[in-house]
Coordinates of C-alpha atoms in Angstrom, one line a residue:
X1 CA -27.9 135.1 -10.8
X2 CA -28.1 134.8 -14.5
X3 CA -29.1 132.0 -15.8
X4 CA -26.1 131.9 -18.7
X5 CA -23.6 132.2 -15.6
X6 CA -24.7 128.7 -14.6
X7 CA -24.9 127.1 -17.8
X8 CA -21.3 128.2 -18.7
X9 CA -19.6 127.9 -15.2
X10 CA -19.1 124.1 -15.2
X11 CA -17.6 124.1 -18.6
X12 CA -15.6 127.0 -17.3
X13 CA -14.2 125.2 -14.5
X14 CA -13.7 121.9 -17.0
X15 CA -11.4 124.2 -19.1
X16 CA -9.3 126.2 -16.0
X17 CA -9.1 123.3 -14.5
X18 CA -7.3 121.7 -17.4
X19 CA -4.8 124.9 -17.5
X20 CA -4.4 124.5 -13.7
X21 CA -3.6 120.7 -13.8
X22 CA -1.8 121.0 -17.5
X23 CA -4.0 118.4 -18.5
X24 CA -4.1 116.3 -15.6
X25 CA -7.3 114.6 -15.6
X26 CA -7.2 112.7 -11.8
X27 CA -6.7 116.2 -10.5
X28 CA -9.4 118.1 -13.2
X29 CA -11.2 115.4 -12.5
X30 CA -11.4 115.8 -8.4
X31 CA -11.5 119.8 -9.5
X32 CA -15.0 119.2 -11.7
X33 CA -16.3 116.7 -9.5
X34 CA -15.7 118.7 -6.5
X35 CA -17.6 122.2 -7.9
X36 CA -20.1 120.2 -9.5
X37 CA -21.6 118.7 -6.2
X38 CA -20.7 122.7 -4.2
X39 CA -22.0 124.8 -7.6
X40 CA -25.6 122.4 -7.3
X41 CA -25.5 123.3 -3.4
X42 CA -25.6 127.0 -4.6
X43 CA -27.8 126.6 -7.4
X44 CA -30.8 125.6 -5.5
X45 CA -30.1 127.6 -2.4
X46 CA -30.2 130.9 -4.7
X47 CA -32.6 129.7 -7.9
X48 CA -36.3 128.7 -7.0
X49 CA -36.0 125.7 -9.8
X50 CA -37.2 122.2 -9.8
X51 CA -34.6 119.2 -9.8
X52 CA -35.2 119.1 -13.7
X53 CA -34.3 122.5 -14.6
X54 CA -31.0 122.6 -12.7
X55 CA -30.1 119.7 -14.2
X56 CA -30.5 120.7 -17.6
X57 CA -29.1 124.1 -16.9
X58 CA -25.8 122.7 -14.9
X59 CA -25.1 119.2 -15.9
X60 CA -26.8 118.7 -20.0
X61 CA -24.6 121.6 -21.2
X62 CA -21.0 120.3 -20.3
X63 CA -22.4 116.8 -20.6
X64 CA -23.0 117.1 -24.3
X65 CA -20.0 119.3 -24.7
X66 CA -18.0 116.4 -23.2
X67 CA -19.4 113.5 -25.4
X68 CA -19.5 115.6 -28.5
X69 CA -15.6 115.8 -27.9
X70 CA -15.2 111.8 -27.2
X71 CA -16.9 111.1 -30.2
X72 CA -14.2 112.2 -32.3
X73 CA -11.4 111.8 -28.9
X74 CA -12.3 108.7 -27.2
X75 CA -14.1 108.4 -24.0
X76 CA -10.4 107.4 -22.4
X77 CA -10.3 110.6 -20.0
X78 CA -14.0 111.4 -20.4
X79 CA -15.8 109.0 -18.9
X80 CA -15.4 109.3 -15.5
X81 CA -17.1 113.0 -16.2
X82 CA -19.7 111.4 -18.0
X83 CA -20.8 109.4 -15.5
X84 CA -19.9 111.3 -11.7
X85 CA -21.1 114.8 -12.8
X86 CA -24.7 113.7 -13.4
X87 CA -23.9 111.8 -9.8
X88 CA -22.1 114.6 -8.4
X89 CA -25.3 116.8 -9.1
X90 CA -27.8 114.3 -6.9
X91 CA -26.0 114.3 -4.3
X92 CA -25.3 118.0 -4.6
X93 CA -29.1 118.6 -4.6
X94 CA -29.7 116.1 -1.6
X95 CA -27.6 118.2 0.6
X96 CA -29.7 120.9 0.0
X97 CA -32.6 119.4 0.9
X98 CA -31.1 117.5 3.8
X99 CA -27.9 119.3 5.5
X100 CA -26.7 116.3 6.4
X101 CA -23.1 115.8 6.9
X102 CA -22.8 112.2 6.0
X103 CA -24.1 113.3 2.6
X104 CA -20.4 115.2 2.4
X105 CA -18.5 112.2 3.8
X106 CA -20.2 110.3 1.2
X107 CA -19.6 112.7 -1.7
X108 CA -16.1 113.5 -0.9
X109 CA -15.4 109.5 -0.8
X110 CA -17.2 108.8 -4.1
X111 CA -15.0 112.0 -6.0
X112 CA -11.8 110.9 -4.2
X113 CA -12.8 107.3 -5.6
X114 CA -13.4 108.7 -9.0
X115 CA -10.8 110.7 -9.3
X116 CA -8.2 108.4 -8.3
X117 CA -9.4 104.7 -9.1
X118 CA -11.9 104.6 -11.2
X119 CA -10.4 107.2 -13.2
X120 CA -6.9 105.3 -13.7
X121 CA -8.5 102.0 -14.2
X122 CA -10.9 102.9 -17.4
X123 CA -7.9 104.9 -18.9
X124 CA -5.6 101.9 -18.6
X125 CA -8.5 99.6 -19.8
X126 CA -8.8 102.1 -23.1
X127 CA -5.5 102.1 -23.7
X128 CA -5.1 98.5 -23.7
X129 CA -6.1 97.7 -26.7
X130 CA -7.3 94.0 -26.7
X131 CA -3.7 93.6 -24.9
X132 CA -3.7 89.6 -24.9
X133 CA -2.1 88.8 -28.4
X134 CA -0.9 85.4 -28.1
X135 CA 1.1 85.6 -31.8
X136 CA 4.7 84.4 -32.0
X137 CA 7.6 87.0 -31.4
X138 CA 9.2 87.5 -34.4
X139 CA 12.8 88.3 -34.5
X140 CA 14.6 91.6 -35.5
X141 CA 18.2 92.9 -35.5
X142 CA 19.4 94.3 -32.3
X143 CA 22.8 95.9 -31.3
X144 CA 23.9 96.4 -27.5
X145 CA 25.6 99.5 -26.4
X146 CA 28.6 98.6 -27.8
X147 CA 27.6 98.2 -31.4
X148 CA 27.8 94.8 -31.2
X149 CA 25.0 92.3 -32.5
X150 CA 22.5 90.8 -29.8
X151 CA 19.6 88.2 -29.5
X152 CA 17.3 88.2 -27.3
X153 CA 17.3 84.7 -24.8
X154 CA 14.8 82.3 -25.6
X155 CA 14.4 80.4 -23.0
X156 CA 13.3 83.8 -20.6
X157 CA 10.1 85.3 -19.7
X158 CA 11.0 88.7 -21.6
X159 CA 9.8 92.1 -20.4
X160 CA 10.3 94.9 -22.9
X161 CA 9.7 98.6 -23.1
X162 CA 10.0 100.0 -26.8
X163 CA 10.7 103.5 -27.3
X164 CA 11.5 106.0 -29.4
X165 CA 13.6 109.0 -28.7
X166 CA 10.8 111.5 -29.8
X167 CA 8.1 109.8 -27.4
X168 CA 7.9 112.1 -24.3
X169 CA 5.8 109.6 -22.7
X170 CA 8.0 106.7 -23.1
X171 CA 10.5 109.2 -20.8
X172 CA 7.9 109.7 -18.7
X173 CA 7.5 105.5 -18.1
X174 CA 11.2 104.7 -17.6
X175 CA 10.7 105.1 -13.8
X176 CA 7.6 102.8 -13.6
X177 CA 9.9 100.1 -15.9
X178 CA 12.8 100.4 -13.5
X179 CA 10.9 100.3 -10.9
X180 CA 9.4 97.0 -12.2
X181 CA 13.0 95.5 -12.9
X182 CA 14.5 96.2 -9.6
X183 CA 11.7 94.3 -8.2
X184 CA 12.3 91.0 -10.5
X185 CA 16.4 91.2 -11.0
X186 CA 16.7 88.7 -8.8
X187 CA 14.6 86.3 -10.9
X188 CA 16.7 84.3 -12.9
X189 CA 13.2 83.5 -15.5
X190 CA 13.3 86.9 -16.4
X191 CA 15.0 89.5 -18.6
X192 CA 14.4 93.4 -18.8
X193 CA 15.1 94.9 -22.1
X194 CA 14.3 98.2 -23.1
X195 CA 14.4 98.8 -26.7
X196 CA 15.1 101.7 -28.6
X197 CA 13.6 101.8 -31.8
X198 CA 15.3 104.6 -33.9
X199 CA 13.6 107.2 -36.1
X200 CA 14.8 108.8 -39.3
X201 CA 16.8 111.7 -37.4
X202 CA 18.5 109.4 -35.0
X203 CA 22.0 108.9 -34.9
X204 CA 23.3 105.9 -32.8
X205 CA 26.0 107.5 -30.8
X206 CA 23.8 110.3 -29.7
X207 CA 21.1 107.9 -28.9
X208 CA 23.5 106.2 -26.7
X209 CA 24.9 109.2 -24.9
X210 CA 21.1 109.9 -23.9
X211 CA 20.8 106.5 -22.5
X212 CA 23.8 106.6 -20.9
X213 CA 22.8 110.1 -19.5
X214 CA 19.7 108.6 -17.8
X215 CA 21.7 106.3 -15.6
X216 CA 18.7 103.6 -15.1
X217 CA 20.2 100.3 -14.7
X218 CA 17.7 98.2 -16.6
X219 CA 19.5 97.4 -20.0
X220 CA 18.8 99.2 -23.3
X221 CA 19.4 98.0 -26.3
X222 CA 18.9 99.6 -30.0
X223 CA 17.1 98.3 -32.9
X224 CA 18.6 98.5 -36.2
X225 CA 15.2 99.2 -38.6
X226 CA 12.4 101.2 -37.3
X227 CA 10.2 99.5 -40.3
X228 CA 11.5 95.7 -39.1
X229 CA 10.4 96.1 -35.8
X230 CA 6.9 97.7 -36.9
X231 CA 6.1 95.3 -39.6
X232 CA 6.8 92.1 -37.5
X233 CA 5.8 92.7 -34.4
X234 CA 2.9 94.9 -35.3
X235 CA 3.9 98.0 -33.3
X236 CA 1.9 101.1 -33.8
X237 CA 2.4 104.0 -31.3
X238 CA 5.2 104.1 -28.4
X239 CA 5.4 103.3 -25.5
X240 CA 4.8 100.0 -26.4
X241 CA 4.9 97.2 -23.6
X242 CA 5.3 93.3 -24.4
X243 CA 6.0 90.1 -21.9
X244 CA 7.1 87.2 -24.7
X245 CA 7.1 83.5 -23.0
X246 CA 8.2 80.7 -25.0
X247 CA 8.2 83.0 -28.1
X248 CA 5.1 83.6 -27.9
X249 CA 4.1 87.7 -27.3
X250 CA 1.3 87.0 -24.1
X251 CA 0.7 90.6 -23.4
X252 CA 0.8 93.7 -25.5
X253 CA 0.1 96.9 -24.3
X254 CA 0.8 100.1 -22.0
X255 CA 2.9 99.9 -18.9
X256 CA 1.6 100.6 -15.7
X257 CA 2.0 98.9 -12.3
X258 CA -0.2 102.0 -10.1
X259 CA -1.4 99.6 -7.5
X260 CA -4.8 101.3 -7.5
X261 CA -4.9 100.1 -11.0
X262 CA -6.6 96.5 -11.4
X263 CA -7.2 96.3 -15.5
X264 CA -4.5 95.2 -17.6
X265 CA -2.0 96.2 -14.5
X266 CA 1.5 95.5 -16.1
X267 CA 3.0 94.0 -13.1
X268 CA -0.3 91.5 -12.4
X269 CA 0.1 90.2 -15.6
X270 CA 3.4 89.4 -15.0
X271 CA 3.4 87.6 -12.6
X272 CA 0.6 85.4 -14.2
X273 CA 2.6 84.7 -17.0
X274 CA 5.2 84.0 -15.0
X275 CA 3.6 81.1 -12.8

C-alpha cells in the first residue's frame, strides 16, 4: 500500500473517532489505541520495513500532531495518546513477530486500562488545579428559593456545587452531586448546597422554575452578585466544587466521585476532611 495511506490513517481514525464518540475521549481513546496496536499488525505483515521506519511512518506523524495541539490545548485529554500509542505500536509489532495470544490479552488489558483509568485519573488531576486552598471562606449574599435571605451554617462541613445556568457541564454534574448527597444526608456534620451563581441574562424566577424543574433533592440556593462571589472566593470557570470546614475552604476543585478515579476524587477527600 501507499506509504501516505499509513501516515494519514491514524490521524484519520483520531479524527472519526472523535465524530463517532462526539468527543468522548475514554471511548476515542480505546478506538485509537485499539487500531494503533491492529493497523502495526498489518503494517509489517504487508510492508518489508524495519521497526524504525514503521514507527516514524505510523506513530511520529499523529504523535506530533497531537502535542503540537496540547501545546496551545493542554495535555488534559492528550496524554494518555502520547504515551499508549507509541506502546500500542511495540506490542503491535511483537505480535507480528510472535503470534502469541498472550501478547493480545496483554494489549487489550493495557488499552482497556488506559482508556478507562489512567485516562480519567490524569484528566481529573489536570483539572484540579492545585485543589488544596486552605484560605478562609469568605461570605456573600445568598437568597433560598423563596426569596428570602440565607447564611450558610458555620459550624458544618459544607459541600458546594456552584453553577451557572449557561454551564452545560455543571448540568451534566448534578447527578454525580446528588448522588454524593444522598450518600451523606444522614450525616448530621454535613450540608449540601448547590449554588447558583446568576449571570447578566438571568432572571430569578426563571432560574427557579429550572431548578424546580430538575427535581433533585439536594438544596439550591441563588447568589445575589455574580462579581461578589467571583471576587471573594476566587472563582474562575463553573463547575466549581468546594468542601469549607471551620471557615476555612480545604478543597477547591472539579467534582467527581468515578470510583476508578484515585486523584483529587471528590468524595475521598471528603471523607478526609471529614474525619
Amino acid at each position: 500500500m501507499n506509504k501516505v495511506f499509513w501516515i494519514l490513517i491514524l490521524i484519520l481514525i483520531y479524527f472519526l473517532s472523535g465524530y463517532i464518540f462526539h468527543g468522548n475521549h475514554l471511548w476515542m481513546s480505546f478506538s485509537v489505541l485499539f487500531f494503533t496496536f491492529f493497523i502495526t499488525f498489518l503494517f509489517f505483515k504487508y510492508n518489508n520495513s524495519n521497526v524504525y521506519l514503521g514507527l516514524a511512518i505510523l506513530v511520529l506523524p499523529i504523535w506530533i500532531l497531537l502535542f503540537s495541539i496540547s501545546i496551545f490545548a493542554g495535555f488534559s485529554s492528550s496524554l494518555v495518546y502520547l504515551i499508549f500509542i507509541p506502546v500500542c505500536f511495540y506490542l503491535g509489532r511483537l505480535y507480528y513477530q510472535n503470534k502469541n495470544l498472550g501478547i493480545i490479552f496483554l494489549s487489550v488489558f493495557l488499552i482497556l486500562f488506559a482508556s478507562q483509568v489512567f485516562l480519567p485519573n490524569q484528566f481529573n488531576y489536570f483539572l484540579n488545579d492545585k485543589p488544596f486552598k486552605n484560605r478562609p471562606f469568605v461570605g456573600f449574599d445568598l437568597i433560598d428559593n423563596d426569596g428570602k435571605p440565607i447564611e450558610l451554617p458555620q459550624n458544618k462541613v459544607l459541600v458546594l456545587d456552584f453553577w451557572t445556568t449557561s454551564c452545560g457541564v455543571c448540568f451534566k454534574k448534578f447527578p454525580e452531586f446528588e448522588k454524593l448527597f444522598k450518600e451523606y444526608k444522614n450525616d448530621t456534620k454535613i450540608e449540601f448546597y448547590s449554588i447558583n451563581v446568576p449571570t447578566k441574562r438571568d432572571e430569578f424566577t426563571k432560574t427557579r422554575e429550572l431548578v424546580n424543574k430538575l427535581g433533585y433533592d439536594f438544596q439550591t440556593v441563588y447568589a445575589k452578585s455574580k462579581n461578589d462571589v467571583e471576587s471573594k472566593l476566587k472563582i474562575s470557570g463553573y463547575p466549581s466544587f468546594m468542601i469549607v470546614k471551620d471557615n476555612i475552604i480545604q478543597f477547591d476543585g472539579y467534582l467527581n466521585i468515578n470510583p476508578v478515579v484515585l486523584v483529587y476524587n471528590s468524595k475521598n477527600e471528603l471523607e478526609k476532611i471529614v474525619k
